PDB file of C-alpha atoms in Angstrom:
ATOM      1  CA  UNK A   1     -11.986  11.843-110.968  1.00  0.00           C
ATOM      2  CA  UNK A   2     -15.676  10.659-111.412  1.00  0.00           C
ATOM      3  CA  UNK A   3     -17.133  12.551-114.254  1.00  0.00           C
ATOM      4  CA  UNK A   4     -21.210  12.971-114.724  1.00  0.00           C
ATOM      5  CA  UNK A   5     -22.930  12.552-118.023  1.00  0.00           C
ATOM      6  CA  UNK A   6     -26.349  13.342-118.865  1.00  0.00           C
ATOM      7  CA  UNK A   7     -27.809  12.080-122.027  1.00  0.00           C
ATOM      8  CA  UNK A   8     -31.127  11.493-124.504  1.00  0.00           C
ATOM      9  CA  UNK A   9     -31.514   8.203-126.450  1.00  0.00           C
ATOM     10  CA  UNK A  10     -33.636   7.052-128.810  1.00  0.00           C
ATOM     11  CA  UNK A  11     -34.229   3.657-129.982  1.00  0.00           C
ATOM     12  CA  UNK A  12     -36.942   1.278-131.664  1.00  0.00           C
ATOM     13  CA  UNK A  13     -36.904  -2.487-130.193  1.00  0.00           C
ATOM     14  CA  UNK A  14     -39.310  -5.194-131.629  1.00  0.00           C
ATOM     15  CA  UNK A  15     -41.706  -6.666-129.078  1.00  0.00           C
ATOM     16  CA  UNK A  16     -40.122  -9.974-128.689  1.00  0.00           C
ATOM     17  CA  UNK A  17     -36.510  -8.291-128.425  1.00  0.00           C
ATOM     18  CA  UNK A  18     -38.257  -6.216-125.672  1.00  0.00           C
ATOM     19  CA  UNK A  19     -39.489  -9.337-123.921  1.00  0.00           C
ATOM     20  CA  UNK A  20     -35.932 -10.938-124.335  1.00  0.00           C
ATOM     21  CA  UNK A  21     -34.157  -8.551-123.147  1.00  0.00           C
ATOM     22  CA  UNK A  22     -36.459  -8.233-119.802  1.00  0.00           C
ATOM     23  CA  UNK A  23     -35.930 -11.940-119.292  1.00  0.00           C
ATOM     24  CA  UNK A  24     -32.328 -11.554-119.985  1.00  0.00           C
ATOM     25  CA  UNK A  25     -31.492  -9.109-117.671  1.00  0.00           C
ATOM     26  CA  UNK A  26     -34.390 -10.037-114.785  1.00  0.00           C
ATOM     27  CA  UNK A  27     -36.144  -6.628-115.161  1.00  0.00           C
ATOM     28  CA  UNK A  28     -39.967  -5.585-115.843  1.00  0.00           C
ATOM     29  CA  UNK A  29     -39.268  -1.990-116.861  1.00  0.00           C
ATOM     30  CA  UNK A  30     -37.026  -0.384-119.589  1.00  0.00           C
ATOM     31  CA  UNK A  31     -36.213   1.762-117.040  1.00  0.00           C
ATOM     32  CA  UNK A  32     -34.886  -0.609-114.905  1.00  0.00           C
ATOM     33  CA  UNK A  33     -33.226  -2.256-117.897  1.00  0.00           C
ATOM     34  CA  UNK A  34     -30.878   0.289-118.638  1.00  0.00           C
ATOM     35  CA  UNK A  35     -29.479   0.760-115.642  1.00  0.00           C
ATOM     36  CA  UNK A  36     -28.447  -2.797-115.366  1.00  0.00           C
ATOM     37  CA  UNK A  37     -27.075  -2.257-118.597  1.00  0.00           C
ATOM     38  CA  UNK A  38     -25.251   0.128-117.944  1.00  0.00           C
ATOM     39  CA  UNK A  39     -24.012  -0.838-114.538  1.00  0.00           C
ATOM     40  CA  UNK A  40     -23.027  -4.371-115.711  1.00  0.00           C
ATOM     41  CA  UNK A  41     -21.211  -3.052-119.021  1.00  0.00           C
ATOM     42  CA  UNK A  42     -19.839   1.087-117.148  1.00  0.00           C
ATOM     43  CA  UNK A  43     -19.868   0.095-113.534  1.00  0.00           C
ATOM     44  CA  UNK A  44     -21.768   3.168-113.509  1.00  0.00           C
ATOM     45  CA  UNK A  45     -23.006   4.451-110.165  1.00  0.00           C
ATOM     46  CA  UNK A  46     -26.487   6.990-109.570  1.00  0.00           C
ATOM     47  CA  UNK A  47     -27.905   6.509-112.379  1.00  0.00           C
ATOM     48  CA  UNK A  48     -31.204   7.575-113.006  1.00  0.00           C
ATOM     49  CA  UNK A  49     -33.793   6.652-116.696  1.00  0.00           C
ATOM     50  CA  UNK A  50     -37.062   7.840-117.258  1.00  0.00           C
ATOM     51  CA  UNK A  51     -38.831   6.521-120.421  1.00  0.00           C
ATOM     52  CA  UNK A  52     -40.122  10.278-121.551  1.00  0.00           C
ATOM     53  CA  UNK A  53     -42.100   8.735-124.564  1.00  0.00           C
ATOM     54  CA  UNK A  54     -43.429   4.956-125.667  1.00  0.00           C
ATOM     55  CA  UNK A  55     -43.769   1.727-122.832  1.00  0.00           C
ATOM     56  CA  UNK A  56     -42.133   1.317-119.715  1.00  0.00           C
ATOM     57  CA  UNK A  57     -43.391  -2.645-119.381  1.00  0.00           C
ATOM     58  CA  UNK A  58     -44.938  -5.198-121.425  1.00  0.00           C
ATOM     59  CA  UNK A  59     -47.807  -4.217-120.122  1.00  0.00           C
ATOM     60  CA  UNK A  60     -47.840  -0.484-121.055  1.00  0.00           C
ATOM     61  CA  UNK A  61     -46.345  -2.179-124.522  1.00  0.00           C
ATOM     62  CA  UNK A  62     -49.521  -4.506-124.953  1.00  0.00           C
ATOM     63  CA  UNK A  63     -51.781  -1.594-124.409  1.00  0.00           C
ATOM     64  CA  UNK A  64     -50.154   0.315-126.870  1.00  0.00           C
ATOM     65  CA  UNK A  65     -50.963  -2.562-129.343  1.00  0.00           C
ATOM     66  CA  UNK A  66     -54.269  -2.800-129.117  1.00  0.00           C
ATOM     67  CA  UNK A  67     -54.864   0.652-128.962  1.00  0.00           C
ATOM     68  CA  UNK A  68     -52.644   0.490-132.830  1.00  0.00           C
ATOM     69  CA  UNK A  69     -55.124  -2.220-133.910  1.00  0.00           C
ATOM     70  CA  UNK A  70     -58.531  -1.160-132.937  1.00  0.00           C
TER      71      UNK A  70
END
């Protein structure tokens, strides 16, 4: 029987352990990272992220930084 669970998570990443893990995994989102995550560790199937708070890309992430410094 397939069972469906829905779940929040929260986590702080450095930058450069953000950048690894993109390369690592061949995605540009976090989005997109988790589900290869957890399709390559669950063989999960439908599953659906959404980054509610903080970046979604480097990009979004180097925004955020210089917004922090200036």
């Amino acid at each position: 029987m397939d069972v469906k669970i829905k779940l929040q998570l929260e986590f702080t990443v450095t930058g450069s352990g953000l950048e690894d893990a993109f390369e690592e995994f061949d995605e540009l989102t976090v989005e997109g990272l988790m589900n290869e995550i957890l399709d390559k560790n669950l063989a999960c199937d439908s599953i659906v992220t959404k980054v509610a708070e903080g970046p979604n890309s480097l990009e979004e992430y180097d925004e955020q930084q210089k917004l922090a410094a200036g």
